[in-house]
Amino acid sequence: MQDDIDHVLIDRHAISRRLDELAQAIAVDLKAETKDGPGEITLVPILTGGIIFLADLIRRLPIPMQIRVMSVTSYPGTATSSRGASIEAELTKLPDDLSNNHVVVIDDILDSGNTLRLVKEVIQKRNPISLRTCVLLRKKIPSAMEFDVDYFAFDIPDEFVVGYGLDYNDYYRNLPDIVTLKKHVYAQT
Ligand code: 5GP
Ligand code: MG
């Protein structure tokens, strides 16, 4: 696996430091939302790429919360560009009514914006009190920069990255750093 890495874009220490800041900002906002008014906090991680980010983020958020997963497919198998997003209903655990909830959607990366646009639309129909989006990475391309995301940890160049939850053909999610892969990996598949 290590032999497949071309270069490290963001290492584990930089991720950890940035997550401290990001969690602090999210905690301040959510505490303000729930201080005087009603409502519970629900985090909605997008499977599968968002799970490592979610796990590290929530342990930095000292506030009561529930987690409801959603599954969205956009890069099937060995594709390295978006094929349009669709919800996998059988894996999604979203209540029909979110009218007592402040929702924060958590995803790994913002690229075309198709995933978060679709997820926001689906959640909005369930009438949350508030709805925010949070991604680990945002690609420096117009589609991603124009999307109104509430929180992001890092801007990255327009490269295909893996690690820290992000996959290629479902592998490499367990790499602790965010990396690019050597050309030979794509040539094999
Ligand atoms: P969007 O719907 O914004 O185009 O992309 C969101 C989804 O596409 C992400 O959740 C992720 O699964 C996938 N994706 C986009 N860019 C990359 C990338 O550089 N690497 C990997 N591994 N997945 C990506
Ligand atoms: Mg994904």
JSON list of N, CA and C in Angstrom, two decimals, residues 53-96:
[
{"chain": "A", "resi": 53, "resn": "PHE", "atom": "N", "xyz": [-13.39, 11.05, 9.32]},
{"chain": "A", "resi": 53, "resn": "PHE", "atom": "CA", "xyz": [-13.53, 12.47, 9.67]},
{"chain": "A", "resi": 53, "resn": "PHE", "atom": "C", "xyz": [-14.55, 12.61, 10.79]},
{"chain": "A", "resi": 54, "resn": "LEU", "atom": "N", "xyz": [-15.70, 11.96, 10.65]},
{"chain": "A", "resi": 54, "resn": "LEU", "atom": "CA", "xyz": [-16.74, 12.01, 11.68]},
{"chain": "A", "resi": 54, "resn": "LEU", "atom": "C", "xyz": [-16.19, 11.53, 13.02]},
{"chain": "A", "resi": 55, "resn": "ALA", "atom": "N", "xyz": [-15.51, 10.39, 13.00]},
{"chain": "A", "resi": 55, "resn": "ALA", "atom": "CA", "xyz": [-15.01, 9.79, 14.25]},
{"chain": "A", "resi": 55, "resn": "ALA", "atom": "C", "xyz": [-14.06, 10.74, 14.97]},
{"chain": "A", "resi": 56, "resn": "ASP", "atom": "N", "xyz": [-13.19, 11.38, 14.22]},
{"chain": "A", "resi": 56, "resn": "ASP", "atom": "CA", "xyz": [-12.23, 12.30, 14.85]},
{"chain": "A", "resi": 56, "resn": "ASP", "atom": "C", "xyz": [-12.90, 13.61, 15.26]},
{"chain": "A", "resi": 57, "resn": "LEU", "atom": "N", "xyz": [-13.87, 14.05, 14.48]},
{"chain": "A", "resi": 57, "resn": "LEU", "atom": "CA", "xyz": [-14.54, 15.32, 14.77]},
{"chain": "A", "resi": 57, "resn": "LEU", "atom": "C", "xyz": [-15.43, 15.22, 16.02]},
{"chain": "A", "resi": 58, "resn": "ILE", "atom": "N", "xyz": [-16.23, 14.18, 16.11]},
{"chain": "A", "resi": 58, "resn": "ILE", "atom": "CA", "xyz": [-17.21, 14.13, 17.22]},
{"chain": "A", "resi": 58, "resn": "ILE", "atom": "C", "xyz": [-16.54, 13.97, 18.58]},
{"chain": "A", "resi": 59, "resn": "ARG", "atom": "N", "xyz": [-15.34, 13.39, 18.59]},
{"chain": "A", "resi": 59, "resn": "ARG", "atom": "CA", "xyz": [-14.65, 13.28, 19.88]},
{"chain": "A", "resi": 59, "resn": "ARG", "atom": "C", "xyz": [-14.07, 14.61, 20.33]},
{"chain": "A", "resi": 60, "resn": "ARG", "atom": "N", "xyz": [-14.18, 15.60, 19.47]},
{"chain": "A", "resi": 60, "resn": "ARG", "atom": "CA", "xyz": [-13.77, 16.96, 19.85]},
{"chain": "A", "resi": 60, "resn": "ARG", "atom": "C", "xyz": [-14.99, 17.85, 20.10]},
{"chain": "A", "resi": 61, "resn": "LEU", "atom": "N", "xyz": [-16.19, 17.29, 20.04]},
{"chain": "A", "resi": 61, "resn": "LEU", "atom": "CA", "xyz": [-17.41, 18.09, 20.22]},
{"chain": "A", "resi": 61, "resn": "LEU", "atom": "C", "xyz": [-18.13, 17.68, 21.52]},
{"chain": "A", "resi": 62, "resn": "PRO", "atom": "N", "xyz": [-17.92, 18.44, 22.58]},
{"chain": "A", "resi": 62, "resn": "PRO", "atom": "CA", "xyz": [-18.49, 18.06, 23.88]},
{"chain": "A", "resi": 62, "resn": "PRO", "atom": "C", "xyz": [-19.94, 18.52, 24.03]},
{"chain": "A", "resi": 63, "resn": "ILE", "atom": "N", "xyz": [-20.80, 18.09, 23.12]},
{"chain": "A", "resi": 63, "resn": "ILE", "atom": "CA", "xyz": [-22.21, 18.49, 23.15]},
{"chain": "A", "resi": 63, "resn": "ILE", "atom": "C", "xyz": [-23.07, 17.27, 22.86]},
{"chain": "A", "resi": 64, "resn": "PRO", "atom": "N", "xyz": [-24.28, 17.19, 23.44]},
{"chain": "A", "resi": 64, "resn": "PRO", "atom": "CA", "xyz": [-25.14, 16.03, 23.17]},
{"chain": "A", "resi": 64, "resn": "PRO", "atom": "C", "xyz": [-25.54, 15.99, 21.70]},
{"chain": "A", "resi": 65, "resn": "MET", "atom": "N", "xyz": [-25.45, 14.83, 21.09]},
{"chain": "A", "resi": 65, "resn": "MET", "atom": "CA", "xyz": [-25.80, 14.73, 19.66]},
{"chain": "A", "resi": 65, "resn": "MET", "atom": "C", "xyz": [-26.20, 13.31, 19.30]},
{"chain": "A", "resi": 66, "resn": "GLN", "atom": "N", "xyz": [-26.95, 13.23, 18.21]},
{"chain": "A", "resi": 66, "resn": "GLN", "atom": "CA", "xyz": [-27.27, 11.93, 17.64]},
{"chain": "A", "resi": 66, "resn": "GLN", "atom": "C", "xyz": [-26.60, 11.83, 16.28]},
{"chain": "A", "resi": 67, "resn": "ILE", "atom": "N", "xyz": [-26.39, 10.61, 15.83]},
{"chain": "A", "resi": 67, "resn": "ILE", "atom": "CA", "xyz": [-25.78, 10.40, 14.50]},
{"chain": "A", "resi": 67, "resn": "ILE", "atom": "C", "xyz": [-26.72, 9.55, 13.65]},
{"chain": "A", "resi": 68, "resn": "ARG", "atom": "N", "xyz": [-27.00, 10.06, 12.46]},
{"chain": "A", "resi": 68, "resn": "ARG", "atom": "CA", "xyz": [-27.85, 9.32, 11.50]},
{"chain": "A", "resi": 68, "resn": "ARG", "atom": "C", "xyz": [-27.10, 9.24, 10.18]},
{"chain": "A", "resi": 69, "resn": "VAL", "atom": "N", "xyz": [-26.76, 8.06, 9.75]},
{"chain": "A", "resi": 69, "resn": "VAL", "atom": "CA", "xyz": [-25.95, 7.96, 8.53]},
{"chain": "A", "resi": 69, "resn": "VAL", "atom": "C", "xyz": [-26.80, 8.07, 7.26]},
{"chain": "A", "resi": 70, "resn": "MET", "atom": "N", "xyz": [-26.15, 8.56, 6.21]},
{"chain": "A", "resi": 70, "resn": "MET", "atom": "CA", "xyz": [-26.76, 8.52, 4.88]},
{"chain": "A", "resi": 70, "resn": "MET", "atom": "C", "xyz": [-25.75, 7.92, 3.92]},
{"chain": "A", "resi": 71, "resn": "SER", "atom": "N", "xyz": [-26.23, 7.15, 2.95]},
{"chain": "A", "resi": 71, "resn": "SER", "atom": "CA", "xyz": [-25.33, 6.58, 1.97]},
{"chain": "A", "resi": 71, "resn": "SER", "atom": "C", "xyz": [-25.62, 7.16, 0.59]},
{"chain": "A", "resi": 72, "resn": "VAL", "atom": "N", "xyz": [-24.57, 7.71, -0.02]},
{"chain": "A", "resi": 72, "resn": "VAL", "atom": "CA", "xyz": [-24.71, 8.33, -1.34]},
{"chain": "A", "resi": 72, "resn": "VAL", "atom": "C", "xyz": [-23.61, 7.76, -2.25]},
{"chain": "A", "resi": 73, "resn": "THR", "atom": "N", "xyz": [-23.98, 7.36, -3.45]},
{"chain": "A", "resi": 73, "resn": "THR", "atom": "CA", "xyz": [-22.96, 6.89, -4.40]},
{"chain": "A", "resi": 73, "resn": "THR", "atom": "C", "xyz": [-22.70, 7.98, -5.43]},
{"chain": "A", "resi": 74, "resn": "SER", "atom": "N", "xyz": [-21.42, 8.24, -5.69]},
{"chain": "A", "resi": 74, "resn": "SER", "atom": "CA", "xyz": [-21.11, 9.20, -6.75]},
{"chain": "A", "resi": 74, "resn": "SER", "atom": "C", "xyz": [-19.91, 8.77, -7.59]},
{"chain": "A", "resi": 75, "resn": "TYR", "atom": "N", "xyz": [-18.95, 8.07, -6.98]},
{"chain": "A", "resi": 75, "resn": "TYR", "atom": "CA", "xyz": [-17.74, 7.62, -7.70]},
{"chain": "A", "resi": 75, "resn": "TYR", "atom": "C", "xyz": [-17.71, 6.10, -7.67]},
{"chain": "A", "resi": 76, "resn": "PRO", "atom": "N", "xyz": [-18.55, 5.42, -8.46]},
{"chain": "A", "resi": 76, "resn": "PRO", "atom": "CA", "xyz": [-18.58, 3.98, -8.32]},
{"chain": "A", "resi": 76, "resn": "PRO", "atom": "C", "xyz": [-17.25, 3.33, -8.72]},
{"chain": "A", "resi": 77, "resn": "GLY", "atom": "N", "xyz": [-16.80, 2.37, -7.94]},
{"chain": "A", "resi": 77, "resn": "GLY", "atom": "CA", "xyz": [-15.62, 1.55, -8.25]},
{"chain": "A", "resi": 77, "resn": "GLY", "atom": "C", "xyz": [-14.38, 2.33, -8.58]},
{"chain": "A", "resi": 78, "resn": "THR", "atom": "N", "xyz": [-13.87, 2.15, -9.80]},
{"chain": "A", "resi": 78, "resn": "THR", "atom": "CA", "xyz": [-12.59, 2.75, -10.16]},
{"chain": "A", "resi": 78, "resn": "THR", "atom": "C", "xyz": [-12.75, 4.10, -10.86]},
{"chain": "A", "resi": 79, "resn": "ALA", "atom": "N", "xyz": [-13.95, 4.68, -10.81]},
{"chain": "A", "resi": 79, "resn": "ALA", "atom": "CA", "xyz": [-14.12, 6.01, -11.41]},
{"chain": "A", "resi": 79, "resn": "ALA", "atom": "C", "xyz": [-13.38, 7.05, -10.58]},
{"chain": "A", "resi": 80, "resn": "THR", "atom": "N", "xyz": [-12.77, 8.03, -11.22]},
{"chain": "A", "resi": 80, "resn": "THR", "atom": "CA", "xyz": [-12.13, 9.11, -10.48]},
{"chain": "A", "resi": 80, "resn": "THR", "atom": "C", "xyz": [-12.76, 10.47, -10.81]},
{"chain": "A", "resi": 81, "resn": "SER", "atom": "N", "xyz": [-13.94, 10.43, -11.40]},
{"chain": "A", "resi": 81, "resn": "SER", "atom": "CA", "xyz": [-14.71, 11.67, -11.51]},
{"chain": "A", "resi": 81, "resn": "SER", "atom": "C", "xyz": [-16.17, 11.34, -11.25]},
{"chain": "A", "resi": 82, "resn": "SER", "atom": "N", "xyz": [-16.92, 12.35, -10.80]},
{"chain": "A", "resi": 82, "resn": "SER", "atom": "CA", "xyz": [-18.29, 12.12, -10.36]},
{"chain": "A", "resi": 82, "resn": "SER", "atom": "C", "xyz": [-19.20, 11.66, -11.50]},
{"chain": "A", "resi": 83, "resn": "ARG", "atom": "N", "xyz": [-20.05, 10.68, -11.20]},
{"chain": "A", "resi": 83, "resn": "ARG", "atom": "CA", "xyz": [-21.03, 10.21, -12.20]},
{"chain": "A", "resi": 83, "resn": "ARG", "atom": "C", "xyz": [-22.44, 10.66, -11.82]},
{"chain": "A", "resi": 84, "resn": "GLY", "atom": "N", "xyz": [-22.55, 11.67, -10.98]},
{"chain": "A", "resi": 84, "resn": "GLY", "atom": "CA", "xyz": [-23.86, 12.10, -10.48]},
{"chain": "A", "resi": 84, "resn": "GLY", "atom": "C", "xyz": [-24.17, 11.35, -9.19]},
{"chain": "A", "resi": 85, "resn": "ALA", "atom": "N", "xyz": [-24.84, 12.01, -8.26]},
{"chain": "A", "resi": 85, "resn": "ALA", "atom": "CA", "xyz": [-25.06, 11.41, -6.95]},
{"chain": "A", "resi": 85, "resn": "ALA", "atom": "C", "xyz": [-26.44, 10.77, -6.83]},
{"chain": "A", "resi": 86, "resn": "SER", "atom": "N", "xyz": [-26.52, 9.62, -6.13]},
{"chain": "A", "resi": 86, "resn": "SER", "atom": "CA", "xyz": [-27.83, 9.04, -5.81]},
{"chain": "A", "resi": 86, "resn": "SER", "atom": "C", "xyz": [-27.81, 8.46, -4.39]},
{"chain": "A", "resi": 87, "resn": "ILE", "atom": "N", "xyz": [-28.95, 8.53, -3.73]},
{"chain": "A", "resi": 87, "resn": "ILE", "atom": "CA", "xyz": [-29.08, 8.09, -2.34]},
{"chain": "A", "resi": 87, "resn": "ILE", "atom": "C", "xyz": [-29.32, 6.57, -2.29]},
{"chain": "A", "resi": 88, "resn": "GLU", "atom": "N", "xyz": [-28.62, 5.88, -1.41]},
{"chain": "A", "resi": 88, "resn": "GLU", "atom": "CA", "xyz": [-28.88, 4.45, -1.23]},
{"chain": "A", "resi": 88, "resn": "GLU", "atom": "C", "xyz": [-29.82, 4.30, -0.03]},
{"chain": "A", "resi": 89, "resn": "ALA", "atom": "N", "xyz": [-31.10, 4.20, -0.33]},
{"chain": "A", "resi": 89, "resn": "ALA", "atom": "CA", "xyz": [-32.13, 4.28, 0.71]},
{"chain": "A", "resi": 89, "resn": "ALA", "atom": "C", "xyz": [-31.98, 3.19, 1.78]},
{"chain": "A", "resi": 90, "resn": "GLU", "atom": "N", "xyz": [-31.61, 2.00, 1.38]},
{"chain": "A", "resi": 90, "resn": "GLU", "atom": "CA", "xyz": [-31.56, 0.89, 2.34]},
{"chain": "A", "resi": 90, "resn": "GLU", "atom": "C", "xyz": [-30.49, 1.07, 3.42]},
{"chain": "A", "resi": 91, "resn": "LEU", "atom": "N", "xyz": [-29.51, 1.93, 3.14]},
{"chain": "A", "resi": 91, "resn": "LEU", "atom": "CA", "xyz": [-28.44, 2.15, 4.12]},
{"chain": "A", "resi": 91, "resn": "LEU", "atom": "C", "xyz": [-28.63, 3.46, 4.89]},
{"chain": "A", "resi": 92, "resn": "THR", "atom": "N", "xyz": [-29.63, 4.22, 4.53]},
{"chain": "A", "resi": 92, "resn": "THR", "atom": "CA", "xyz": [-29.82, 5.54, 5.11]},
{"chain": "A", "resi": 92, "resn": "THR", "atom": "C", "xyz": [-30.73, 5.47, 6.33]},
{"chain": "A", "resi": 93, "resn": "LYS", "atom": "N", "xyz": [-30.32, 6.13, 7.41]},
{"chain": "A", "resi": 93, "resn": "LYS", "atom": "CA", "xyz": [-31.07, 6.06, 8.68]},
{"chain": "A", "resi": 93, "resn": "LYS", "atom": "C", "xyz": [-31.58, 7.44, 9.07]},
{"chain": "A", "resi": 94, "resn": "LEU", "atom": "N", "xyz": [-32.22, 8.09, 8.14]},
{"chain": "A", "resi": 94, "resn": "LEU", "atom": "CA", "xyz": [-32.69, 9.45, 8.39]},
{"chain": "A", "resi": 94, "resn": "LEU", "atom": "C", "xyz": [-34.15, 9.44, 8.80]},
{"chain": "A", "resi": 95, "resn": "PRO", "atom": "N", "xyz": [-34.51, 10.04, 9.96]},
{"chain": "A", "resi": 95, "resn": "PRO", "atom": "CA", "xyz": [-35.93, 10.09, 10.34]},
{"chain": "A", "resi": 95, "resn": "PRO", "atom": "C", "xyz": [-36.74, 10.92, 9.34]},
{"chain": "A", "resi": 96, "resn": "ASP", "atom": "N", "xyz": [-38.02, 10.62, 9.18]},
{"chain": "A", "resi": 96, "resn": "ASP", "atom": "CA", "xyz": [-38.87, 11.37, 8.25]},
{"chain": "A", "resi": 96, "resn": "ASP", "atom": "C", "xyz": [-39.08, 12.81, 8.71]}
]
